[in-house]
Amino acid sequence: LQELQDEVYQFLVAAGIEGAKISRTWNECFLSKVELDAFQSSQDEVLEKARQLTTVPDVCSLSQQQALDLIFSEVIEPGLGQDGIEFVAGYPAWESNIAEEGVDSAGNAVALRFEVFVRGMELGNAYQEEWSRKKLEQRFEENNTARQNEGRQAMPLDKHFLESLENYDKQCAGVSIGL
């Protein structure tokens, strides 16, 4: 994905967006902006930080993942890309159902994806696509179980998509940019 980051950076510069390329991990954002190790902190620590830093009145009803998403979107994201074109990678594995998974240097399960920010706005996201039908089907089923546990309706599995993976053996990555 590093090569794709470089291409996105070059594209944004060619489109007239100025600034140095800045790269950091999702957890580095938490550590530097809110002094929280998002991978190692307990749910109580994450909820307390969300209570201190956000405007949501009842953070106690949030899951740890929801609280981390809230902190990222309300507190961290507005400050990203203020000094250049900022790439954030190393999101936790639960942040993308269809991205391939890997392990970061600290041993955390991460999604092979990144987002790019300029002046507090996400301009794009990219990921290395997971092509294992078995892994994707399992993730989709886990996602549906979580939805049902939250009182939401399960989503139907896209059998045509899953079947198409049986005949595909190439790795690929993609990016979506909005200007």
mmCIF file with all atom_site columns, C-alpha atoms in Angstrom:
data_model
loop_
_atom_site.group_PDB
_atom_site.id
_atom_site.type_symbol
_atom_site.label_atom_id
_atom_site.label_alt_id
_atom_site.label_comp_id
_atom_site.label_asym_id
_atom_site.label_entity_id
_atom_site.label_seq_id
_atom_site.pdbx_PDB_ins_code
_atom_site.Cartn_x
_atom_site.Cartn_y
_atom_site.Cartn_z
_atom_site.occupancy
_atom_site.B_iso_or_equiv
_atom_site.pdbx_formal_charge
_atom_site.auth_seq_id
_atom_site.auth_comp_id
_atom_site.auth_asym_id
_atom_site.auth_atom_id
_atom_site.pdbx_PDB_model_num
ATOM 1   C CA . LEU A 1 1   ? 0.000   0.000   0.000  1.00 0.00 ? 1   LEU A CA 1
ATOM 2   C CA . GLN A 1 2   ? 3.006   2.306   0.344  1.00 0.00 ? 2   GLN A CA 1
ATOM 3   C CA . GLU A 1 3   ? 3.275   2.572   -3.435 1.00 0.00 ? 3   GLU A CA 1
ATOM 4   C CA . LEU A 1 4   ? -0.429  3.461   -3.627 1.00 0.00 ? 4   LEU A CA 1
ATOM 5   C CA . GLN A 1 5   ? 0.070   6.140   -0.947 1.00 0.00 ? 5   GLN A CA 1
ATOM 6   C CA . ASP A 1 6   ? 2.853   7.646   -3.040 1.00 0.00 ? 6   ASP A CA 1
ATOM 7   C CA . GLU A 1 7   ? 0.624   7.657   -6.129 1.00 0.00 ? 7   GLU A CA 1
ATOM 8   C CA . VAL A 1 8   ? -2.233  9.293   -4.219 1.00 0.00 ? 8   VAL A CA 1
ATOM 9   C CA . TYR A 1 9   ? 0.144   11.932  -2.874 1.00 0.00 ? 9   TYR A CA 1
ATOM 10  C CA . GLN A 1 10  ? 1.420   12.688  -6.374 1.00 0.00 ? 10  GLN A CA 1
ATOM 11  C CA . PHE A 1 11  ? -2.159  12.875  -7.683 1.00 0.00 ? 11  PHE A CA 1
ATOM 12  C CA . LEU A 1 12  ? -3.224  15.314  -4.957 1.00 0.00 ? 12  LEU A CA 1
ATOM 13  C CA . VAL A 1 13  ? -0.204  17.531  -5.566 1.00 0.00 ? 13  VAL A CA 1
ATOM 14  C CA . ALA A 1 14  ? -0.940  17.496  -9.306 1.00 0.00 ? 14  ALA A CA 1
ATOM 15  C CA . ALA A 1 15  ? -4.535  18.481  -8.463 1.00 0.00 ? 15  ALA A CA 1
ATOM 16  C CA . GLY A 1 16  ? -3.203  21.600  -6.725 1.00 0.00 ? 16  GLY A CA 1
ATOM 17  C CA . ILE A 1 17  ? -3.180  20.499  -3.110 1.00 0.00 ? 17  ILE A CA 1
ATOM 18  C CA . GLU A 1 18  ? 0.036   21.654  -1.494 1.00 0.00 ? 18  GLU A CA 1
ATOM 19  C CA . GLY A 1 19  ? 1.847   20.217  1.484  1.00 0.00 ? 19  GLY A CA 1
ATOM 20  C CA . ALA A 1 20  ? 4.411   17.733  2.651  1.00 0.00 ? 20  ALA A CA 1
ATOM 21  C CA . LYS A 1 21  ? 3.525   14.060  2.867  1.00 0.00 ? 21  LYS A CA 1
ATOM 22  C CA . ILE A 1 22  ? 2.889   13.042  6.469  1.00 0.00 ? 22  ILE A CA 1
ATOM 23  C CA . SER A 1 23  ? 2.366   9.413   7.454  1.00 0.00 ? 23  SER A CA 1
ATOM 24  C CA . ARG A 1 24  ? 1.307   8.029   10.803 1.00 0.00 ? 24  ARG A CA 1
ATOM 25  C CA . THR A 1 25  ? -0.619  5.105   12.196 1.00 0.00 ? 25  THR A CA 1
ATOM 26  C CA . TRP A 1 26  ? -4.105  5.177   13.628 1.00 0.00 ? 26  TRP A CA 1
ATOM 27  C CA . ASN A 1 27  ? -2.710  4.422   17.089 1.00 0.00 ? 27  ASN A CA 1
ATOM 28  C CA . GLU A 1 28  ? -0.032  7.136   16.773 1.00 0.00 ? 28  GLU A CA 1
ATOM 29  C CA . CYS A 1 29  ? -2.909  9.564   16.192 1.00 0.00 ? 29  CYS A CA 1
ATOM 30  C CA . PHE A 1 30  ? -4.504  8.479   19.474 1.00 0.00 ? 30  PHE A CA 1
ATOM 31  C CA . LEU A 1 31  ? -1.225  8.582   21.374 1.00 0.00 ? 31  LEU A CA 1
ATOM 32  C CA . SER A 1 32  ? -0.196  12.040  20.133 1.00 0.00 ? 32  SER A CA 1
ATOM 33  C CA . LYS A 1 33  ? -3.592  13.760  20.060 1.00 0.00 ? 33  LYS A CA 1
ATOM 34  C CA . VAL A 1 34  ? -5.405  12.338  23.095 1.00 0.00 ? 34  VAL A CA 1
ATOM 35  C CA . GLU A 1 35  ? -2.708  10.395  25.007 1.00 0.00 ? 35  GLU A CA 1
ATOM 36  C CA . LEU A 1 36  ? -4.514  7.072   24.672 1.00 0.00 ? 36  LEU A CA 1
ATOM 37  C CA . ASP A 1 37  ? -3.135  3.763   23.449 1.00 0.00 ? 37  ASP A CA 1
ATOM 38  C CA . ALA A 1 38  ? -6.196  2.667   21.517 1.00 0.00 ? 38  ALA A CA 1
ATOM 39  C CA . PHE A 1 39  ? -5.012  -0.939  21.193 1.00 0.00 ? 39  PHE A CA 1
ATOM 40  C CA . GLN A 1 40  ? -4.021  -1.455  24.829 1.00 0.00 ? 40  GLN A CA 1
ATOM 41  C CA . SER A 1 41  ? -6.490  0.673   26.808 1.00 0.00 ? 41  SER A CA 1
ATOM 42  C CA . SER A 1 42  ? -9.394  -0.919  28.628 1.00 0.00 ? 42  SER A CA 1
ATOM 43  C CA . GLN A 1 43  ? -13.009 -0.178  27.728 1.00 0.00 ? 43  GLN A CA 1
ATOM 44  C CA . ASP A 1 44  ? -13.346 1.905   30.913 1.00 0.00 ? 44  ASP A CA 1
ATOM 45  C CA . GLU A 1 45  ? -10.310 4.020   29.934 1.00 0.00 ? 45  GLU A CA 1
ATOM 46  C CA . VAL A 1 46  ? -11.641 4.544   26.409 1.00 0.00 ? 46  VAL A CA 1
ATOM 47  C CA . LEU A 1 47  ? -15.134 5.473   27.644 1.00 0.00 ? 47  LEU A CA 1
ATOM 48  C CA . GLU A 1 48  ? -13.680 7.914   30.181 1.00 0.00 ? 48  GLU A CA 1
ATOM 49  C CA . LYS A 1 49  ? -11.582 9.579   27.482 1.00 0.00 ? 49  LYS A CA 1
ATOM 50  C CA . ALA A 1 50  ? -14.667 9.809   25.231 1.00 0.00 ? 50  ALA A CA 1
ATOM 51  C CA . ARG A 1 51  ? -16.637 11.353  28.112 1.00 0.00 ? 51  ARG A CA 1
ATOM 52  C CA . GLN A 1 52  ? -13.904 13.953  28.677 1.00 0.00 ? 52  GLN A CA 1
ATOM 53  C CA . LEU A 1 53  ? -13.338 14.898  25.043 1.00 0.00 ? 53  LEU A CA 1
ATOM 54  C CA . THR A 1 54  ? -16.637 14.592  23.180 1.00 0.00 ? 54  THR A CA 1
ATOM 55  C CA . THR A 1 55  ? -20.098 16.086  23.322 1.00 0.00 ? 55  THR A CA 1
ATOM 56  C CA . VAL A 1 56  ? -22.026 12.806  23.436 1.00 0.00 ? 56  VAL A CA 1
ATOM 57  C CA . PRO A 1 57  ? -24.033 12.831  26.686 1.00 0.00 ? 57  PRO A CA 1
ATOM 58  C CA . ASP A 1 58  ? -24.193 9.073   27.346 1.00 0.00 ? 58  ASP A CA 1
ATOM 59  C CA . VAL A 1 59  ? -20.913 7.506   26.238 1.00 0.00 ? 59  VAL A CA 1
ATOM 60  C CA . CYS A 1 60  ? -21.378 4.688   28.751 1.00 0.00 ? 60  CYS A CA 1
ATOM 61  C CA . SER A 1 61  ? -23.824 3.042   26.329 1.00 0.00 ? 61  SER A CA 1
ATOM 62  C CA . LEU A 1 62  ? -21.152 2.831   23.609 1.00 0.00 ? 62  LEU A CA 1
ATOM 63  C CA . SER A 1 63  ? -18.978 -0.164  22.878 1.00 0.00 ? 63  SER A CA 1
ATOM 64  C CA . GLN A 1 64  ? -15.219 0.327   23.016 1.00 0.00 ? 64  GLN A CA 1
ATOM 65  C CA . GLN A 1 65  ? -15.077 0.362   19.202 1.00 0.00 ? 65  GLN A CA 1
ATOM 66  C CA . GLN A 1 66  ? -17.861 2.940   18.977 1.00 0.00 ? 66  GLN A CA 1
ATOM 67  C CA . ALA A 1 67  ? -16.126 5.142   21.553 1.00 0.00 ? 67  ALA A CA 1
ATOM 68  C CA . LEU A 1 68  ? -12.834 4.939   19.650 1.00 0.00 ? 68  LEU A CA 1
ATOM 69  C CA . ASP A 1 69  ? -14.637 5.854   16.415 1.00 0.00 ? 69  ASP A CA 1
ATOM 70  C CA . LEU A 1 70  ? -16.259 8.794   18.202 1.00 0.00 ? 70  LEU A CA 1
ATOM 71  C CA . ILE A 1 71  ? -12.950 10.077  19.571 1.00 0.00 ? 71  ILE A CA 1
ATOM 72  C CA . PHE A 1 72  ? -11.326 9.713   16.164 1.00 0.00 ? 72  PHE A CA 1
ATOM 73  C CA . SER A 1 73  ? -14.094 11.504  14.265 1.00 0.00 ? 73  SER A CA 1
ATOM 74  C CA . GLU A 1 74  ? -14.800 14.300  16.762 1.00 0.00 ? 74  GLU A CA 1
ATOM 75  C CA . VAL A 1 75  ? -11.379 14.955  18.266 1.00 0.00 ? 75  VAL A CA 1
ATOM 76  C CA . ILE A 1 76  ? -8.582  13.567  16.110 1.00 0.00 ? 76  ILE A CA 1
ATOM 77  C CA . GLU A 1 77  ? -9.829  13.879  12.536 1.00 0.00 ? 77  GLU A CA 1
ATOM 78  C CA . PRO A 1 78  ? -10.378 17.679  12.569 1.00 0.00 ? 78  PRO A CA 1
ATOM 79  C CA . GLY A 1 79  ? -6.656  18.140  13.294 1.00 0.00 ? 79  GLY A CA 1
ATOM 80  C CA . LEU A 1 80  ? -5.368  15.808  10.589 1.00 0.00 ? 80  LEU A CA 1
ATOM 81  C CA . GLY A 1 81  ? -3.740  17.223  7.484  1.00 0.00 ? 81  GLY A CA 1
ATOM 82  C CA . GLN A 1 82  ? -3.287  20.699  8.930  1.00 0.00 ? 82  GLN A CA 1
ATOM 83  C CA . ASP A 1 83  ? 0.440   20.692  8.115  1.00 0.00 ? 83  ASP A CA 1
ATOM 84  C CA . GLY A 1 84  ? 0.355   18.775  4.851  1.00 0.00 ? 84  GLY A CA 1
ATOM 85  C CA . ILE A 1 85  ? -1.241  15.810  3.145  1.00 0.00 ? 85  ILE A CA 1
ATOM 86  C CA . GLU A 1 86  ? -1.622  13.297  5.950  1.00 0.00 ? 86  GLU A CA 1
ATOM 87  C CA . PHE A 1 87  ? -1.948  9.553   5.524  1.00 0.00 ? 87  PHE A CA 1
ATOM 88  C CA . VAL A 1 88  ? -3.240  7.402   8.380  1.00 0.00 ? 88  VAL A CA 1
ATOM 89  C CA . ALA A 1 89  ? -2.722  3.631   8.211  1.00 0.00 ? 89  ALA A CA 1
ATOM 90  C CA . GLY A 1 90  ? -2.706  0.793   10.705 1.00 0.00 ? 90  GLY A CA 1
ATOM 91  C CA . TYR A 1 91  ? -6.418  0.945   11.512 1.00 0.00 ? 91  TYR A CA 1
ATOM 92  C CA . PRO A 1 92  ? -7.577  -1.930  13.699 1.00 0.00 ? 92  PRO A CA 1
ATOM 93  C CA . ALA A 1 93  ? -8.717  -5.037  11.844 1.00 0.00 ? 93  ALA A CA 1
ATOM 94  C CA . TRP A 1 94  ? -12.327 -4.421  12.904 1.00 0.00 ? 94  TRP A CA 1
ATOM 95  C CA . GLU A 1 95  ? -12.335 -1.146  10.918 1.00 0.00 ? 95  GLU A CA 1
ATOM 96  C CA . SER A 1 96  ? -12.777 -2.767  7.509  1.00 0.00 ? 96  SER A CA 1
ATOM 97  C CA . ASN A 1 97  ? -14.699 -5.894  6.670  1.00 0.00 ? 97  ASN A CA 1
ATOM 98  C CA . ILE A 1 98  ? -13.255 -6.351  3.198  1.00 0.00 ? 98  ILE A CA 1
ATOM 99  C CA . ALA A 1 99  ? -9.636  -5.315  3.682  1.00 0.00 ? 99  ALA A CA 1
ATOM 100 C CA . GLU A 1 100 ? -6.909  -7.881  4.022  1.00 0.00 ? 100 GLU A CA 1
ATOM 101 C CA . GLU A 1 101 ? -5.557  -8.121  7.555  1.00 0.00 ? 101 GLU A CA 1
ATOM 102 C CA . GLY A 1 102 ? -1.985  -7.884  8.758  1.00 0.00 ? 102 GLY A CA 1
ATOM 103 C CA . VAL A 1 103 ? -0.029  -7.310  11.948 1.00 0.00 ? 103 VAL A CA 1
ATOM 104 C CA . ASP A 1 104 ? 1.705   -4.058  12.893 1.00 0.00 ? 104 ASP A CA 1
ATOM 105 C CA . SER A 1 105 ? 5.138   -3.775  14.512 1.00 0.00 ? 105 SER A CA 1
ATOM 106 C CA . ALA A 1 106 ? 3.558   -4.027  17.989 1.00 0.00 ? 106 ALA A CA 1
ATOM 107 C CA . GLY A 1 107 ? 1.702   -7.233  17.140 1.00 0.00 ? 107 GLY A CA 1
ATOM 108 C CA . ASN A 1 108 ? -1.757  -5.657  16.760 1.00 0.00 ? 108 ASN A CA 1
ATOM 109 C CA . ALA A 1 109 ? -4.145  -7.007  14.127 1.00 0.00 ? 109 ALA A CA 1
ATOM 110 C CA . VAL A 1 110 ? -4.632  -4.244  11.576 1.00 0.00 ? 110 VAL A CA 1
ATOM 111 C CA . ALA A 1 111 ? -6.519  -3.749  8.337  1.00 0.00 ? 111 ALA A CA 1
ATOM 112 C CA . LEU A 1 112 ? -4.297  -3.158  5.320  1.00 0.00 ? 112 LEU A CA 1
ATOM 113 C CA . ARG A 1 113 ? -5.830  0.197   4.499  1.00 0.00 ? 113 ARG A CA 1
ATOM 114 C CA . PHE A 1 114 ? -5.220  3.928   4.777  1.00 0.00 ? 114 PHE A CA 1
ATOM 115 C CA . GLU A 1 115 ? -7.096  7.203   4.706  1.00 0.00 ? 115 GLU A CA 1
ATOM 116 C CA . VAL A 1 116 ? -5.771  10.557  3.494  1.00 0.00 ? 116 VAL A CA 1
ATOM 117 C CA . PHE A 1 117 ? -6.636  13.892  5.103  1.00 0.00 ? 117 PHE A CA 1
ATOM 118 C CA . VAL A 1 118 ? -6.161  17.559  4.228  1.00 0.00 ? 118 VAL A CA 1
ATOM 119 C CA . ARG A 1 119 ? -7.181  20.362  6.607  1.00 0.00 ? 119 ARG A CA 1
ATOM 120 C CA . GLY A 1 120 ? -9.275  18.055  8.782  1.00 0.00 ? 120 GLY A CA 1
ATOM 121 C CA . MET A 1 121 ? -11.179 16.463  5.918  1.00 0.00 ? 121 MET A CA 1
ATOM 122 C CA . GLU A 1 122 ? -10.881 12.906  4.677  1.00 0.00 ? 122 GLU A CA 1
ATOM 123 C CA . LEU A 1 123 ? -10.229 13.054  0.945  1.00 0.00 ? 123 LEU A CA 1
ATOM 124 C CA . GLY A 1 124 ? -9.870  9.358   0.317  1.00 0.00 ? 124 GLY A CA 1
ATOM 125 C CA . ASN A 1 125 ? -9.421  5.851   1.564  1.00 0.00 ? 125 ASN A CA 1
ATOM 126 C CA . ALA A 1 126 ? -7.789  2.758   0.188  1.00 0.00 ? 126 ALA A CA 1
ATOM 127 C CA . TYR A 1 127 ? -7.330  -0.852  1.087  1.00 0.00 ? 127 TYR A CA 1
ATOM 128 C CA . GLN A 1 128 ? -5.703  -4.085  0.032  1.00 0.00 ? 128 GLN A CA 1
ATOM 129 C CA . GLU A 1 129 ? -8.660  -6.282  -0.857 1.00 0.00 ? 129 GLU A CA 1
ATOM 130 C CA . GLU A 1 130 ? -9.250  -9.593  0.890  1.00 0.00 ? 130 GLU A CA 1
ATOM 131 C CA . TRP A 1 131 ? -9.956  -12.308 -1.661 1.00 0.00 ? 131 TRP A CA 1
ATOM 132 C CA . SER A 1 132 ? -10.553 -15.308 0.605  1.00 0.00 ? 132 SER A CA 1
ATOM 133 C CA . ARG A 1 133 ? -14.208 -16.291 0.382  1.00 0.00 ? 133 ARG A CA 1
ATOM 134 C CA . LYS A 1 134 ? -13.941 -18.172 3.672  1.00 0.00 ? 134 LYS A CA 1
ATOM 135 C CA . LYS A 1 135 ? -12.505 -15.166 5.548  1.00 0.00 ? 135 LYS A CA 1
ATOM 136 C CA . LEU A 1 136 ? -15.005 -12.702 4.076  1.00 0.00 ? 136 LEU A CA 1
ATOM 137 C CA . GLU A 1 137 ? -17.983 -14.948 4.700  1.00 0.00 ? 137 GLU A CA 1
ATOM 138 C CA . GLN A 1 138 ? -16.870 -15.360 8.324  1.00 0.00 ? 138 GLN A CA 1
ATOM 139 C CA . ARG A 1 139 ? -16.468 -11.578 8.731  1.00 0.00 ? 139 ARG A CA 1
ATOM 140 C CA . PHE A 1 140 ? -19.886 -10.913 7.204  1.00 0.00 ? 140 PHE A CA 1
ATOM 141 C CA . GLU A 1 141 ? -21.472 -13.458 9.544  1.00 0.00 ? 141 GLU A CA 1
ATOM 142 C CA . GLU A 1 142 ? -19.690 -11.941 12.570 1.00 0.00 ? 142 GLU A CA 1
ATOM 143 C CA . ASN A 1 143 ? -20.867 -8.498  11.491 1.00 0.00 ? 143 ASN A CA 1
ATOM 144 C CA . ASN A 1 144 ? -24.448 -9.757  11.250 1.00 0.00 ? 144 ASN A CA 1
ATOM 145 C CA . THR A 1 145 ? -24.219 -11.336 14.701 1.00 0.00 ? 145 THR A CA 1
ATOM 146 C CA . ALA A 1 146 ? -23.002 -8.001  16.110 1.00 0.00 ? 146 ALA A CA 1
ATOM 147 C CA . ARG A 1 147 ? -25.837 -6.173  14.316 1.00 0.00 ? 147 ARG A CA 1
ATOM 148 C CA . GLN A 1 148 ? -28.417 -8.551  15.778 1.00 0.00 ? 148 GLN A CA 1
ATOM 149 C CA . ASN A 1 149 ? -26.897 -8.219  19.261 1.00 0.00 ? 149 ASN A CA 1
ATOM 150 C CA . GLU A 1 150 ? -27.408 -4.448  18.905 1.00 0.00 ? 150 GLU A CA 1
ATOM 151 C CA . GLY A 1 151 ? -31.049 -4.964  17.910 1.00 0.00 ? 151 GLY A CA 1
ATOM 152 C CA . ARG A 1 152 ? -30.458 -4.211  14.233 1.00 0.00 ? 152 ARG A CA 1
ATOM 153 C CA . GLN A 1 153 ? -31.440 -6.317  11.251 1.00 0.00 ? 153 GLN A CA 1
ATOM 154 C CA . ALA A 1 154 ? -28.900 -8.696  9.736  1.00 0.00 ? 154 ALA A CA 1
ATOM 155 C CA . MET A 1 155 ? -27.802 -7.905  6.200  1.00 0.00 ? 155 MET A CA 1
ATOM 156 C CA . PRO A 1 156 ? -28.208 -10.578 3.522  1.00 0.00 ? 156 PRO A CA 1
ATOM 157 C CA . LEU A 1 157 ? -24.946 -12.182 2.404  1.00 0.00 ? 157 LEU A CA 1
ATOM 158 C CA . ASP A 1 158 ? -24.080 -11.340 -1.186 1.00 0.00 ? 158 ASP A CA 1
ATOM 159 C CA . LYS A 1 159 ? -23.698 -14.898 -2.463 1.00 0.00 ? 159 LYS A CA 1
ATOM 160 C CA . HIS A 1 160 ? -22.846 -13.750 -6.018 1.00 0.00 ? 160 HIS A CA 1
ATOM 161 C CA . PHE A 1 161 ? -19.952 -11.660 -4.700 1.00 0.00 ? 161 PHE A CA 1
ATOM 162 C CA . LEU A 1 162 ? -18.700 -14.485 -2.496 1.00 0.00 ? 162 LEU A CA 1
ATOM 163 C CA . GLU A 1 163 ? -18.962 -17.024 -5.340 1.00 0.00 ? 163 GLU A CA 1
ATOM 164 C CA . SER A 1 164 ? -17.010 -14.716 -7.658 1.00 0.00 ? 164 SER A CA 1
ATOM 165 C CA . LEU A 1 165 ? -14.034 -14.905 -5.296 1.00 0.00 ? 165 LEU A CA 1
ATOM 166 C CA . GLU A 1 166 ? -13.549 -18.593 -6.029 1.00 0.00 ? 166 GLU A CA 1
ATOM 167 C CA . ASN A 1 167 ? -12.324 -17.750 -9.534 1.00 0.00 ? 167 ASN A CA 1
ATOM 168 C CA . TYR A 1 168 ? -10.085 -14.836 -8.622 1.00 0.00 ? 168 TYR A CA 1
ATOM 169 C CA . ASP A 1 169 ? -6.532  -15.242 -7.399 1.00 0.00 ? 169 ASP A CA 1
ATOM 170 C CA . LYS A 1 170 ? -4.953  -11.814 -7.932 1.00 0.00 ? 170 LYS A CA 1
ATOM 171 C CA . GLN A 1 171 ? -4.088  -9.359  -5.219 1.00 0.00 ? 171 GLN A CA 1
ATOM 172 C CA . CYS A 1 172 ? -5.260  -5.817  -5.721 1.00 0.00 ? 172 CYS A CA 1
ATOM 173 C CA . ALA A 1 173 ? -5.804  -2.582  -3.895 1.00 0.00 ? 173 ALA A CA 1
ATOM 174 C CA . GLY A 1 174 ? -8.030  0.341   -4.677 1.00 0.00 ? 174 GLY A CA 1
ATOM 175 C CA . VAL A 1 175 ? -8.490  3.929   -3.656 1.00 0.00 ? 175 VAL A CA 1
ATOM 176 C CA . SER A 1 176 ? -11.439 6.293   -3.654 1.00 0.00 ? 176 SER A CA 1
ATOM 177 C CA . ILE A 1 177 ? -10.734 10.041  -3.771 1.00 0.00 ? 177 ILE A CA 1
ATOM 178 C CA . GLY A 1 178 ? -13.180 12.912  -3.429 1.00 0.00 ? 178 GLY A CA 1
ATOM 179 C CA . LEU A 1 179 ? -12.064 16.435  -4.254 1.00 0.00 ? 179 LEU A CA 1
#
